Short mmCIF file of C-alpha atoms in Angstrom, two decimals:
data_model
loop_
_atom_site.label_atom_id
_atom_site.label_comp_id
_atom_site.label_asym_id
_atom_site.label_seq_id
_atom_site.Cartn_x
_atom_site.Cartn_y
_atom_site.Cartn_z
CA GLU J 69 -82.83 6.30 16.19
CA THR J 70 -84.21 5.98 19.84
CA GLY J 71 -87.55 4.30 20.12
CA VAL J 72 -90.69 5.16 22.60
CA THR J 73 -89.18 4.25 26.20
CA GLN J 74 -91.58 3.81 29.54
CA SER J 75 -91.07 3.71 32.96
CA PRO J 76 -91.57 1.99 35.11
CA THR J 77 -91.86 -1.43 33.59
CA HIS J 78 -94.29 -2.65 36.44
CA LEU J 79 -96.03 -0.75 39.45
CA ILE J 80 -97.85 -1.92 42.21
CA LYS J 81 -100.30 0.38 43.87
CA THR J 82 -103.23 0.14 46.16
CA ARG J 83 -106.61 1.41 46.34
CA GLY J 84 -106.86 5.20 46.71
CA GLN J 85 -103.44 5.82 45.70
CA GLN J 86 -101.89 7.95 43.08
CA VAL J 87 -99.64 6.78 40.25
CA THR J 88 -97.40 8.58 37.70
CA LEU J 89 -96.54 6.54 34.28
CA ARG J 90 -93.67 8.18 32.33
CA CYS J 91 -93.03 7.76 28.56
CA SER J 92 -90.04 9.52 26.33
CA SER J 93 -91.26 9.94 22.72
CA GLN J 94 -89.04 8.65 19.53
CA SER J 95 -86.72 11.04 18.31
CA GLY J 96 -88.58 13.69 15.89
CA HIS J 97 -92.09 13.28 17.37
CA ASN J 98 -94.00 15.45 18.63
CA THR J 99 -97.34 13.71 19.49
CA VAL J 100 -97.80 11.34 22.45
CA SER J 101 -101.27 9.51 22.59
CA TRP J 102 -101.80 7.08 25.80
CA TYR J 103 -104.06 3.73 25.41
CA GLN J 104 -104.74 1.45 28.83
CA GLN J 105 -104.95 -2.24 27.78
CA ALA J 106 -107.31 -4.56 30.27
CA LEU J 107 -105.75 -8.01 30.13
CA GLY J 108 -107.54 -9.81 26.98
CA GLN J 109 -108.58 -6.73 25.48
CA GLY J 110 -107.36 -4.35 22.64
CA PRO J 111 -105.97 -0.96 23.68
CA GLN J 112 -108.71 2.11 24.68
CA PHE J 113 -107.54 5.52 23.50
CA ILE J 114 -106.85 7.73 27.17
CA PHE J 115 -105.90 10.98 25.49
CA GLN J 116 -103.17 12.38 23.05
CA TYR J 117 -100.80 15.72 23.45
CA TYR J 118 -99.33 17.83 20.90
CA ARG J 119 -97.58 20.34 21.91
CA GLU J 120 -98.00 20.26 25.21
CA GLU J 121 -102.03 20.84 24.73
CA GLU J 122 -104.22 18.06 25.52
CA ASN J 123 -105.46 17.06 21.50
CA GLY J 124 -107.98 14.68 22.41
CA ARG J 125 -109.62 12.40 24.85
CA GLY J 126 -111.35 9.16 25.20
CA ASN J 127 -113.93 7.79 27.42
CA PHE J 128 -112.20 8.26 30.76
CA PRO J 129 -112.73 9.94 34.00
CA PRO J 130 -111.60 13.46 34.50
CA ARG J 131 -108.52 11.58 37.25
CA PHE J 132 -106.80 10.47 34.62
CA SER J 133 -104.85 13.53 33.65
CA GLY J 134 -101.51 14.09 31.78
CA LEU J 135 -98.74 16.07 30.82
CA GLN J 136 -96.71 16.79 27.72
CA PHE J 137 -93.44 18.54 28.30
CA PRO J 138 -91.48 20.74 26.11
CA ASN J 139 -88.92 18.03 25.22
CA TYR J 140 -92.10 16.33 24.00
CA SER J 141 -92.22 13.65 26.55
CA SER J 142 -95.49 13.04 28.50
CA GLU J 143 -96.64 11.97 31.80
CA LEU J 144 -99.85 9.99 32.86
CA ASN J 145 -101.26 10.61 36.23
CA VAL J 146 -104.00 8.74 37.58
CA ASN J 147 -105.82 9.83 40.99
CA ALA J 148 -107.86 7.88 43.53
CA LEU J 149 -107.05 4.21 42.12
CA GLU J 150 -109.39 1.77 41.32
CA LEU J 151 -109.21 -2.01 41.31
CA ASP J 152 -110.30 -1.77 37.52
CA ASP J 153 -107.00 0.54 36.24
CA SER J 154 -105.19 -2.61 36.90
CA ALA J 155 -103.84 -2.74 33.19
CA LEU J 156 -101.12 -2.57 30.54
CA TYR J 157 -100.84 1.71 30.17
CA LEU J 158 -99.22 2.09 26.59
CA CYS J 159 -97.79 5.35 25.22
CA ALA J 160 -97.21 5.65 21.17
CA SER J 161 -95.56 8.65 19.61
CA SER J 162 -96.21 9.98 16.36
CA LEU J 163 -95.31 13.28 14.08
CA ALA J 164 -98.40 15.70 13.71
CA LEU J 165 -98.53 16.67 9.98
CA VAL J 166 -100.50 18.72 8.00
CA THR J 167 -102.83 15.75 6.35
CA GLY J 168 -103.37 14.10 9.74
CA THR J 169 -101.37 11.99 12.45
CA ASP J 170 -98.55 9.89 10.87
CA THR J 171 -98.56 6.50 12.18
CA GLN J 172 -98.16 5.75 15.54
CA TYR J 173 -95.07 3.96 17.57
CA PHE J 174 -95.66 2.22 20.50
CA GLY J 175 -93.75 1.91 23.86
CA PRO J 176 -93.59 -1.75 26.16
CA GLY J 177 -95.90 -0.48 28.33
CA THR J 178 -96.13 -0.32 32.01
CA ARG J 179 -97.88 -3.03 33.69
CA LEU J 180 -100.07 -1.67 36.64
CA THR J 181 -101.71 -3.49 39.75
CA VAL J 182 -104.22 -2.08 41.85
CA LEU J 183 -104.25 -3.88 45.27
CA GLY P 226 -119.04 5.69 16.31
CA ASP P 227 -115.81 3.69 14.43
CA SER P 228 -115.31 0.40 15.50
CA VAL P 229 -113.37 -2.51 14.34
CA THR P 230 -114.25 -6.52 14.66
CA GLN P 231 -111.65 -9.16 14.42
CA MET P 232 -112.48 -12.95 14.26
CA GLU P 233 -112.44 -14.59 17.32
CA GLY P 234 -109.74 -16.32 18.80
CA PRO P 235 -107.51 -18.48 19.27
CA VAL P 236 -106.32 -19.58 16.56
CA THR P 237 -103.79 -22.55 16.48
CA LEU P 238 -101.94 -23.89 13.29
CA SER P 239 -99.16 -25.51 12.29
CA GLU P 240 -95.68 -24.41 11.07
CA GLU P 241 -96.28 -23.70 7.41
CA ALA P 242 -99.92 -23.61 7.25
CA PHE P 243 -101.55 -20.73 5.62
CA LEU P 244 -102.64 -18.16 7.80
CA THR P 245 -106.02 -15.27 7.35
CA ILE P 246 -107.15 -13.32 10.25
CA ASN P 247 -110.64 -11.39 9.54
CA CYS P 248 -110.91 -7.62 9.92
CA THR P 249 -113.86 -5.98 9.53
CA TYR P 250 -114.25 -1.72 9.97
CA THR P 251 -116.99 0.61 10.47
CA ALA P 252 -116.15 4.32 10.12
CA THR P 253 -117.77 7.22 8.94
CA GLY P 254 -114.79 8.94 7.13
CA TYR P 255 -111.94 7.63 5.02
CA PRO P 256 -109.53 5.77 7.66
CA SER P 257 -106.20 4.36 7.61
CA LEU P 258 -106.10 1.09 8.45
CA PHE P 259 -103.22 -1.18 10.77
CA TRP P 260 -102.31 -4.26 11.86
CA TYR P 261 -100.10 -4.48 14.83
CA VAL P 262 -98.27 -7.30 16.69
CA GLN P 263 -98.04 -7.78 20.43
CA TYR P 264 -95.69 -10.70 21.58
CA PRO P 265 -95.79 -11.80 24.79
CA GLY P 266 -95.23 -9.60 27.60
CA GLU P 267 -94.28 -6.50 25.08
CA GLY P 268 -95.91 -3.71 23.38
CA LEU P 269 -97.37 -3.70 20.52
CA GLN P 270 -95.18 -3.17 16.92
CA LEU P 271 -96.54 -2.03 13.63
CA LEU P 272 -96.55 -5.01 11.22
CA LEU P 273 -98.21 -2.72 8.49
CA LYS P 274 -100.61 -0.10 7.15
CA ALA P 275 -103.02 1.00 4.22
CA THR P 276 -104.07 4.58 3.94
CA LYS P 277 -105.97 4.39 0.77
CA ALA P 278 -108.67 1.68 -0.78
CA ASP P 279 -107.07 -1.04 -2.71
CA ASP P 280 -103.84 -0.17 -1.07
CA LYS P 281 -101.89 -3.67 -0.12
CA GLY P 282 -99.77 -3.40 2.94
CA SER P 283 -96.99 -6.11 3.48
CA ASN P 284 -93.78 -6.49 5.83
CA LYS P 285 -92.37 -10.03 6.82
CA GLY P 286 -94.51 -12.47 4.70
CA PHE P 287 -97.65 -10.96 5.89
CA GLU P 288 -100.49 -8.92 3.55
CA ALA P 289 -103.17 -7.12 4.24
CA THR P 290 -105.44 -5.29 1.05
CA TYR P 291 -107.80 -2.44 1.26
CA ARG P 292 -111.14 -3.40 0.85
CA LYS P 293 -113.48 -0.17 0.97
CA GLU P 294 -116.65 -2.15 -0.74
CA THR P 295 -116.19 -4.81 1.37
CA THR P 296 -114.56 -2.90 4.77
CA SER P 297 -112.66 -5.10 5.40
CA PHE P 298 -108.59 -5.68 5.71
CA HIS P 299 -108.12 -9.08 6.46
CA LEU P 300 -104.63 -10.40 7.55
CA GLU P 301 -102.48 -13.08 5.31
CA LYS P 302 -99.30 -14.94 5.09
CA GLY P 303 -99.09 -17.52 3.14
CA SER P 304 -96.58 -20.09 5.32
CA VAL P 305 -96.28 -19.29 9.04
CA GLN P 306 -93.83 -19.70 11.46
CA VAL P 307 -93.21 -20.60 15.16
CA SER P 308 -92.03 -17.39 15.50
CA ASP P 309 -95.66 -15.78 14.18
CA SER P 310 -96.91 -16.98 17.63
CA ALA P 311 -98.18 -13.94 18.99
CA VAL P 312 -101.26 -11.55 19.80
CA TYR P 313 -102.68 -9.48 16.33
CA PHE P 314 -104.72 -6.14 16.64
CA CYS P 315 -106.24 -4.49 13.90
CA ALA P 316 -106.44 -0.61 14.06
CA LEU P 317 -108.17 2.15 12.35
CA SER P 318 -107.34 5.83 12.52
CA ASP P 319 -109.18 8.78 10.70
CA ARG P 320 -107.52 10.98 8.71
CA GLY P 321 -106.33 14.15 11.15
CA ALA P 322 -108.08 11.42 14.08
CA GLN P 323 -106.28 11.74 17.61
CA LYS P 324 -106.75 8.37 18.48
CA LEU P 325 -106.28 4.47 16.92
CA VAL P 326 -109.26 2.09 17.12
CA PHE P 327 -108.60 -0.98 17.78
CA GLY P 328 -109.88 -5.34 17.62
CA GLN P 329 -109.94 -7.21 20.26
CA GLY P 330 -107.03 -8.95 18.96
CA THR P 331 -106.42 -12.65 18.28
CA ARG P 332 -104.06 -14.65 19.54
CA LEU P 333 -102.26 -17.13 17.29
CA THR P 334 -100.31 -20.32 18.09
CA ILE P 335 -98.11 -22.09 15.81
CA ASN P 336 -96.94 -25.33 16.58
CA PRO P 337 -94.12 -27.01 14.99
#
């Protein structure tokens, strides 16, 4: 069984640029969630995708956007990068159930540095 | 809104010591509760979970009991090892919720 994978592992960008991060979900999972983890902090929920539709969003501006593809992989796009966007971006996959979303399993993350 | 509060770190213990990391939560519904662990340079790994009151989650010698009356989910281990050194996150998820809400994390260092 393949776990959650993310690419790239590290990325350096400058202010104002745009970035795309990618995530492949665990086999059998249909839901992908994205989190931002600033240094020394707990992860903060950005948004979740279920069957290619956004299914909940945290307190992040519209310049954070995403996609989910038919194979349930996902992208996180961030436009007009700011210094405060420097963080570890974590993707988590899960299986949505009738009774709610099951346990989320995390990938290794993408470390984004904005200069 | 929902929130999770963990004991402040860092925590430093000697090998074979007893470990407790406190976690309390605030939630409007009946959340599921989780402990995740993050080793240096890695993502989060699920350590254990509990989905209803009085459930005990356990894994790798770690345990935590879902206490609804005290809104707590404290993590315990009877005898820690150097390899347990990591950052530990307590988290909750409402049923049907779209997100996990995390505490700020507790850094644990175990000295030989």
